[in-house]
Amino acid sequence: QVQLVESGGGLVQAGGSLRLSCAASGRTFSIYAMNWFRQAPGKDREFVAAITWSAGATYYADSVKGRFTISRDNAKNTVFLHMNSLKPDDTAVYYCAVGTRGLYEYDYWGQGTQVTVSS
């Protein structure tokens, strides 16, 4: 199994920045990709960004392209989500997810961290 712990959420004003972290432990050698999702109140969970663990290829939802950057520190088994130019619509609980079988497979999830963007 892989355990995930997110951190870095908080309250920020529109236009501001935050950096989320997700630390993985356990069978980290099995990680193929790490992902960020988010879920706003009353809405479905949606994909935000992904990064493949070995090659570092990155993928983004259109809604965050140019504002968010996903990166990784393989030595620390940690993935980051750098969020800039935040908007109130970015308010959500952000979840980290790990895939061990491929890019669009999600096997393990973190507990989530709240991001609130005030207008």
mmCIF file of C-alpha atoms in Angstrom:
data_model
loop_
_atom_site.group_PDB
_atom_site.id
_atom_site.type_symbol
_atom_site.label_atom_id
_atom_site.label_comp_id
_atom_site.label_asym_id
_atom_site.label_seq_id
_atom_site.Cartn_x
_atom_site.Cartn_y
_atom_site.Cartn_z
ATOM 1 C CA GLN A 1 0.000 0.000 0.000
ATOM 2 C CA VAL A 2 0.883 3.662 -0.372
ATOM 3 C CA GLN A 3 -0.018 6.225 2.258
ATOM 4 C CA LEU A 4 -0.480 9.868 1.290
ATOM 5 C CA VAL A 5 -0.496 12.966 3.465
ATOM 6 C CA GLU A 6 -1.391 16.354 1.989
ATOM 7 C CA SER A 7 -0.483 19.702 3.506
ATOM 8 C CA GLY A 8 -0.278 23.364 2.597
ATOM 9 C CA GLY A 9 -3.918 24.310 2.261
ATOM 10 C CA GLY A 10 -5.336 27.468 3.745
ATOM 11 C CA LEU A 11 -7.101 30.751 3.154
ATOM 12 C CA VAL A 12 -5.746 33.113 0.518
ATOM 13 C CA GLN A 13 -7.030 36.173 -1.278
ATOM 14 C CA ALA A 14 -7.832 36.105 -4.977
ATOM 15 C CA GLY A 15 -4.680 36.588 -7.005
ATOM 16 C CA GLY A 16 -2.550 34.986 -4.326
ATOM 17 C CA SER A 17 -0.516 31.793 -4.295
ATOM 18 C CA LEU A 18 -0.300 28.572 -2.326
ATOM 19 C CA ARG A 19 1.846 25.476 -2.518
ATOM 20 C CA LEU A 20 0.359 22.108 -1.670
ATOM 21 C CA SER A 21 2.484 19.115 -0.765
ATOM 22 C CA CYS A 22 1.699 15.413 -0.804
ATOM 23 C CA ALA A 23 4.126 13.055 0.886
ATOM 24 C CA ALA A 24 3.971 9.381 -0.023
ATOM 25 C CA SER A 25 5.129 6.486 2.128
ATOM 26 C CA GLY A 26 4.923 2.723 1.997
ATOM 27 C CA ARG A 27 5.322 0.956 -1.358
ATOM 28 C CA THR A 28 6.484 4.084 -3.139
ATOM 29 C CA PHE A 29 8.470 2.046 -5.639
ATOM 30 C CA SER A 30 5.147 1.062 -7.189
ATOM 31 C CA ILE A 31 4.120 4.630 -8.044
ATOM 32 C CA TYR A 32 3.534 5.291 -11.733
ATOM 33 C CA ALA A 33 2.007 8.763 -11.425
ATOM 34 C CA MET A 34 0.866 11.187 -8.777
ATOM 35 C CA ASN A 35 -2.190 13.324 -9.270
ATOM 36 C CA TRP A 36 -4.083 16.216 -7.780
ATOM 37 C CA PHE A 37 -7.860 16.346 -7.752
ATOM 38 C CA ARG A 38 -10.231 18.815 -6.156
ATOM 39 C CA GLN A 39 -13.816 18.836 -5.025
ATOM 40 C CA ALA A 40 -15.822 21.985 -4.436
ATOM 41 C CA PRO A 41 -18.994 21.968 -2.335
ATOM 42 C CA GLY A 42 -21.876 20.458 -4.268
ATOM 43 C CA LYS A 43 -19.683 19.476 -7.211
ATOM 44 C CA ASP A 44 -18.048 16.312 -8.439
ATOM 45 C CA ARG A 45 -14.404 15.620 -7.817
ATOM 46 C CA GLU A 46 -12.362 16.859 -10.774
ATOM 47 C CA PHE A 47 -8.881 16.223 -12.101
ATOM 48 C CA VAL A 48 -6.397 19.064 -11.654
ATOM 49 C CA ALA A 49 -2.926 17.833 -12.593
ATOM 50 C CA ALA A 50 -0.739 14.739 -12.878
ATOM 51 C CA ILE A 51 2.939 13.921 -13.094
ATOM 52 C CA THR A 52 4.551 10.620 -14.024
ATOM 53 C CA TRP A 53 7.005 9.496 -11.411
ATOM 54 C CA SER A 54 9.968 8.440 -13.544
ATOM 55 C CA ALA A 55 9.782 10.697 -16.606
ATOM 56 C CA GLY A 56 8.183 13.698 -14.969
ATOM 57 C CA ALA A 57 5.656 14.212 -17.755
ATOM 58 C CA THR A 58 2.947 16.621 -16.666
ATOM 59 C CA TYR A 59 -0.733 16.987 -17.471
ATOM 60 C CA TYR A 60 -3.192 19.728 -16.489
ATOM 61 C CA ALA A 61 -6.866 20.475 -16.563
ATOM 62 C CA ASP A 62 -7.664 23.363 -18.885
ATOM 63 C CA SER A 63 -9.028 25.355 -15.955
ATOM 64 C CA VAL A 64 -5.611 25.526 -14.278
ATOM 65 C CA LYS A 65 -3.186 25.596 -17.219
ATOM 66 C CA GLY A 66 -0.802 28.493 -16.962
ATOM 67 C CA ARG A 67 -1.626 29.075 -13.282
ATOM 68 C CA PHE A 68 -0.790 25.788 -11.550
ATOM 69 C CA THR A 69 2.420 23.780 -11.763
ATOM 70 C CA ILE A 70 2.893 20.220 -10.574
ATOM 71 C CA SER A 71 6.360 19.053 -9.601
ATOM 72 C CA ARG A 72 7.964 16.202 -7.701
ATOM 73 C CA ASP A 73 10.879 15.417 -5.438
ATOM 74 C CA ASN A 74 11.596 11.737 -5.974
ATOM 75 C CA ALA A 75 14.129 11.593 -3.164
ATOM 76 C CA LYS A 76 11.482 12.761 -0.691
ATOM 77 C CA ASN A 77 8.589 10.898 -2.361
ATOM 78 C CA THR A 78 6.716 14.171 -2.461
ATOM 79 C CA VAL A 79 4.639 15.893 -5.109
ATOM 80 C CA PHE A 80 3.833 19.591 -5.066
ATOM 81 C CA LEU A 81 1.121 21.734 -6.569
ATOM 82 C CA HIS A 82 2.174 25.343 -7.004
ATOM 83 C CA MET A 83 -0.950 27.434 -7.393
ATOM 84 C CA ASN A 84 -0.704 31.012 -8.641
ATOM 85 C CA SER A 85 -3.282 33.636 -9.616
ATOM 86 C CA LEU A 86 -5.838 31.889 -7.484
ATOM 87 C CA LYS A 87 -9.516 32.551 -8.079
ATOM 88 C CA PRO A 88 -12.544 32.037 -5.836
ATOM 89 C CA ASP A 89 -13.534 29.190 -8.200
ATOM 90 C CA ASP A 90 -10.403 27.340 -7.077
ATOM 91 C CA THR A 91 -11.918 26.942 -3.624
ATOM 92 C CA ALA A 92 -12.151 23.224 -2.915
ATOM 93 C CA VAL A 93 -10.746 20.328 -0.980
ATOM 94 C CA TYR A 94 -7.635 19.217 -2.839
ATOM 95 C CA TYR A 95 -6.770 15.528 -2.878
ATOM 96 C CA CYS A 96 -3.597 13.727 -3.812
ATOM 97 C CA ALA A 97 -3.957 10.392 -5.600
ATOM 98 C CA VAL A 98 -1.457 7.771 -6.665
ATOM 99 C CA GLY A 99 -1.691 5.466 -9.648
ATOM 100 C CA THR A 100 0.388 2.330 -9.781
ATOM 101 C CA ARG A 101 -0.910 0.856 -13.030
ATOM 102 C CA GLY A 102 -1.025 3.753 -15.440
ATOM 103 C CA LEU A 103 -1.748 7.403 -15.962
ATOM 104 C CA TYR A 104 -5.517 7.339 -15.467
ATOM 105 C CA GLU A 105 -5.633 4.782 -12.690
ATOM 106 C CA TYR A 106 -6.023 5.961 -9.093
ATOM 107 C CA ASP A 107 -5.261 3.393 -6.435
ATOM 108 C CA TYR A 108 -4.613 5.417 -3.290
ATOM 109 C CA TRP A 109 -5.985 8.711 -2.030
ATOM 110 C CA GLY A 110 -4.993 11.197 0.627
ATOM 111 C CA GLN A 111 -7.353 12.741 3.136
ATOM 112 C CA GLY A 112 -7.507 16.118 1.400
ATOM 113 C CA THR A 113 -6.545 19.659 2.297
ATOM 114 C CA GLN A 114 -8.868 22.661 2.163
ATOM 115 C CA VAL A 115 -8.052 25.609 -0.087
ATOM 116 C CA THR A 116 -10.248 28.680 0.264
ATOM 117 C CA VAL A 117 -9.826 31.680 -2.026
ATOM 118 C CA SER A 118 -11.586 34.844 -0.916
ATOM 119 C CA SER A 119 -12.692 37.529 -3.342
#
